[in-house]
PDB file of C-alpha atoms in Angstrom:
ATOM      1  CA  UNK A   1       0.000   0.000   0.000  1.00  0.00           C
ATOM      2  CA  UNK A   2       2.893   2.334   0.795  1.00  0.00           C
ATOM      3  CA  UNK A   3       4.290   1.875  -2.717  1.00  0.00           C
ATOM      4  CA  UNK A   4       0.929   2.625  -4.317  1.00  0.00           C
ATOM      5  CA  UNK A   5       0.649   5.892  -2.403  1.00  0.00           C
ATOM      6  CA  UNK A   6       4.172   6.934  -3.391  1.00  0.00           C
ATOM      7  CA  UNK A   7       3.442   5.989  -7.016  1.00  0.00           C
ATOM      8  CA  UNK A   8       0.313   8.179  -6.957  1.00  0.00           C
ATOM      9  CA  UNK A   9       2.306  11.050  -5.472  1.00  0.00           C
ATOM     10  CA  UNK A  10       4.905  10.665  -8.198  1.00  0.00           C
ATOM     11  CA  UNK A  11       2.226  10.674 -10.917  1.00  0.00           C
ATOM     12  CA  UNK A  12       0.642  13.837  -9.491  1.00  0.00           C
ATOM     13  CA  UNK A  13       4.042  15.534  -9.261  1.00  0.00           C
ATOM     14  CA  UNK A  14       4.896  14.592 -12.862  1.00  0.00           C
ATOM     15  CA  UNK A  15       1.526  15.891 -14.077  1.00  0.00           C
ATOM     16  CA  UNK A  16       2.087  19.198 -12.286  1.00  0.00           C
ATOM     17  CA  UNK A  17       5.586  19.529 -13.733  1.00  0.00           C
ATOM     18  CA  UNK A  18       4.319  18.757 -17.249  1.00  0.00           C
ATOM     19  CA  UNK A  19       1.481  21.273 -16.823  1.00  0.00           C
ATOM     20  CA  UNK A  20       3.890  23.899 -15.544  1.00  0.00           C
ATOM     21  CA  UNK A  21       6.380  23.417 -18.386  1.00  0.00           C
ATOM     22  CA  UNK A  22       3.612  24.059 -20.940  1.00  0.00           C
ATOM     23  CA  UNK A  23       2.774  27.391 -19.232  1.00  0.00           C
ATOM     24  CA  UNK A  24       5.974  29.403 -19.446  1.00  0.00           C
ATOM     25  CA  UNK A  25       4.579  32.877 -20.242  1.00  0.00           C
ATOM     26  CA  UNK A  26       5.120  35.648 -17.723  1.00  0.00           C
ATOM     27  CA  UNK A  27       2.358  36.814 -15.421  1.00  0.00           C
ATOM     28  CA  UNK A  28       1.940  39.739 -13.077  1.00  0.00           C
ATOM     29  CA  UNK A  29       1.649  38.702  -9.445  1.00  0.00           C
ATOM     30  CA  UNK A  30       0.219  41.511  -7.316  1.00  0.00           C
ATOM     31  CA  UNK A  31       0.742  41.737  -3.591  1.00  0.00           C
ATOM     32  CA  UNK A  32      -0.684  44.124  -1.016  1.00  0.00           C
ATOM     33  CA  UNK A  33      -0.902  47.684  -2.144  1.00  0.00           C
ATOM     34  CA  UNK A  34       0.626  48.498  -5.494  1.00  0.00           C
ATOM     35  CA  UNK A  35       3.546  46.088  -5.274  1.00  0.00           C
ATOM     36  CA  UNK A  36       3.610  43.702  -8.243  1.00  0.00           C
ATOM     37  CA  UNK A  37       6.169  41.464  -9.912  1.00  0.00           C
ATOM     38  CA  UNK A  38       6.443  39.848 -13.360  1.00  0.00           C
ATOM     39  CA  UNK A  39       7.488  36.205 -13.088  1.00  0.00           C
ATOM     40  CA  UNK A  40       7.100  33.133 -15.294  1.00  0.00           C
ATOM     41  CA  UNK A  41       3.890  31.190 -14.745  1.00  0.00           C
ATOM     42  CA  UNK A  42       5.916  27.997 -14.238  1.00  0.00           C
ATOM     43  CA  UNK A  43       7.365  29.494 -11.034  1.00  0.00           C
ATOM     44  CA  UNK A  44       3.892  30.468  -9.808  1.00  0.00           C
ATOM     45  CA  UNK A  45       2.568  26.945 -10.418  1.00  0.00           C
ATOM     46  CA  UNK A  46       5.525  25.115  -8.892  1.00  0.00           C
ATOM     47  CA  UNK A  47       5.736  27.590  -6.005  1.00  0.00           C
ATOM     48  CA  UNK A  48       2.050  27.115  -5.255  1.00  0.00           C
ATOM     49  CA  UNK A  49       2.482  23.348  -5.318  1.00  0.00           C
ATOM     50  CA  UNK A  50       5.468  23.459  -2.971  1.00  0.00           C
ATOM     51  CA  UNK A  51       3.734  25.867  -0.579  1.00  0.00           C
ATOM     52  CA  UNK A  52       0.617  23.666  -0.568  1.00  0.00           C
ATOM     53  CA  UNK A  53       2.683  20.540   0.152  1.00  0.00           C
ATOM     54  CA  UNK A  54       4.540  22.338   2.952  1.00  0.00           C
ATOM     55  CA  UNK A  55       1.254  23.583   4.404  1.00  0.00           C
ATOM     56  CA  UNK A  56      -0.227  20.072   4.428  1.00  0.00           C
ATOM     57  CA  UNK A  57       2.928  18.688   6.048  1.00  0.00           C
ATOM     58  CA  UNK A  58       2.795  21.320   8.784  1.00  0.00           C
ATOM     59  CA  UNK A  59      -0.890  20.566   9.366  1.00  0.00           C
ATOM     60  CA  UNK A  60      -0.087  16.880   9.863  1.00  0.00           C
ATOM     61  CA  UNK A  61       2.646  17.477  12.470  1.00  0.00           C
ATOM     62  CA  UNK A  62       0.371  17.595  15.553  1.00  0.00           C
ATOM     63  CA  UNK A  63      -1.247  14.306  14.530  1.00  0.00           C
ATOM     64  CA  UNK A  64       2.168  12.739  13.929  1.00  0.00           C
ATOM     65  CA  UNK A  65       3.415  13.825  17.354  1.00  0.00           C
ATOM     66  CA  UNK A  66       0.259  12.519  19.032  1.00  0.00           C
ATOM     67  CA  UNK A  67       0.566   9.172  17.274  1.00  0.00           C
ATOM     68  CA  UNK A  68       4.253   8.944  18.142  1.00  0.00           C
ATOM     69  CA  UNK A  69       3.548   9.516  21.841  1.00  0.00           C
ATOM     70  CA  UNK A  70       0.704   6.982  21.776  1.00  0.00           C
ATOM     71  CA  UNK A  71       2.911   4.397  20.065  1.00  0.00           C
ATOM     72  CA  UNK A  72       5.650   4.946  22.654  1.00  0.00           C
ATOM     73  CA  UNK A  73       3.127   4.595  25.490  1.00  0.00           C
ATOM     74  CA  UNK A  74       1.674   1.413  24.026  1.00  0.00           C
ATOM     75  CA  UNK A  75       5.134  -0.081  23.456  1.00  0.00           C
ATOM     76  CA  UNK A  76       5.926   0.556  27.124  1.00  0.00           C
ATOM     77  CA  UNK A  77       2.645  -1.047  28.137  1.00  0.00           C
ATOM     78  CA  UNK A  78       3.382  -4.108  25.983  1.00  0.00           C
ATOM     79  CA  UNK A  79       6.830  -4.385  27.552  1.00  0.00           C
ATOM     80  CA  UNK A  80       5.314  -4.220  31.053  1.00  0.00           C
ATOM     81  CA  UNK A  81       2.728  -6.870  30.159  1.00  0.00           C
ATOM     82  CA  UNK A  82       5.396  -9.154  28.702  1.00  0.00           C
ATOM     83  CA  UNK A  83       7.472  -8.774  31.872  1.00  0.00           C
ATOM     84  CA  UNK A  84       4.430  -9.573  34.018  1.00  0.00           C
ATOM     85  CA  UNK A  85       3.642 -12.609  31.859  1.00  0.00           C
ATOM     86  CA  UNK A  86       7.192 -13.904  32.202  1.00  0.00           C
ATOM     87  CA  UNK A  87       7.005 -13.436  35.971  1.00  0.00           C
ATOM     88  CA  UNK A  88       3.706 -15.331  36.152  1.00  0.00           C
ATOM     89  CA  UNK A  89       5.087 -18.137  33.981  1.00  0.00           C
ATOM     90  CA  UNK A  90       8.191 -18.341  36.155  1.00  0.00           C
ATOM     91  CA  UNK A  91       6.093 -18.526  39.327  1.00  0.00           C
ATOM     92  CA  UNK A  92       3.781 -21.182  37.855  1.00  0.00           C
ATOM     93  CA  UNK A  93       6.758 -23.301  36.771  1.00  0.00           C
ATOM     94  CA  UNK A  94       8.289 -23.110  40.234  1.00  0.00           C
ATOM     95  CA  UNK A  95       5.008 -24.267  41.811  1.00  0.00           C
ATOM     96  CA  UNK A  96       4.716 -27.706  40.228  1.00  0.00           C
ATOM     97  CA  UNK A  97       2.166 -28.912  42.745  1.00  0.00           C
ATOM     98  CA  UNK A  98      -0.790 -26.815  41.637  1.00  0.00           C
ATOM     99  CA  UNK A  99      -4.059 -27.364  43.453  1.00  0.00           C
ATOM    100  CA  UNK A 100      -7.346 -27.675  41.598  1.00  0.00           C
ATOM    101  CA  UNK A 101      -8.706 -24.355  40.412  1.00  0.00           C
ATOM    102  CA  UNK A 102     -12.236 -23.638  41.581  1.00  0.00           C
ATOM    103  CA  UNK A 103     -14.235 -21.631  39.066  1.00  0.00           C
ATOM    104  CA  UNK A 104     -16.202 -18.619  40.318  1.00  0.00           C
ATOM    105  CA  UNK A 105     -19.878 -18.979  41.145  1.00  0.00           C
ATOM    106  CA  UNK A 106     -22.099 -19.161  38.082  1.00  0.00           C
ATOM    107  CA  UNK A 107     -19.250 -20.184  35.776  1.00  0.00           C
ATOM    108  CA  UNK A 108     -20.318 -22.476  32.948  1.00  0.00           C
ATOM    109  CA  UNK A 109     -17.673 -24.223  30.842  1.00  0.00           C
ATOM    110  CA  UNK A 110     -18.294 -24.299  27.077  1.00  0.00           C
ATOM    111  CA  UNK A 111     -16.593 -27.643  26.447  1.00  0.00           C
TER     112      UNK A 111
END
């Protein structure tokens, strides 16, 4: 799935580059007030694409940090559970004479 997503990204990038190379005429880009600049349309298109990609990356950062913290917390919890399981297995192996286990009241076995 990861390769499919990267392939789609590559196709979109190639389409944008091909579109931009066909639009090489100069355009006037106006800013606040009377400040304006003449630049090739290819730079406007590619610049807009890069700024949009950067914007989307910055928007995804909080989610990435949250997921990273959650993954770290869950990995620690798994490690604690594995340690507890090993301790329980070690204790049960050392107690070879195990008495019969009495099920709780109302327990019905499915077998």
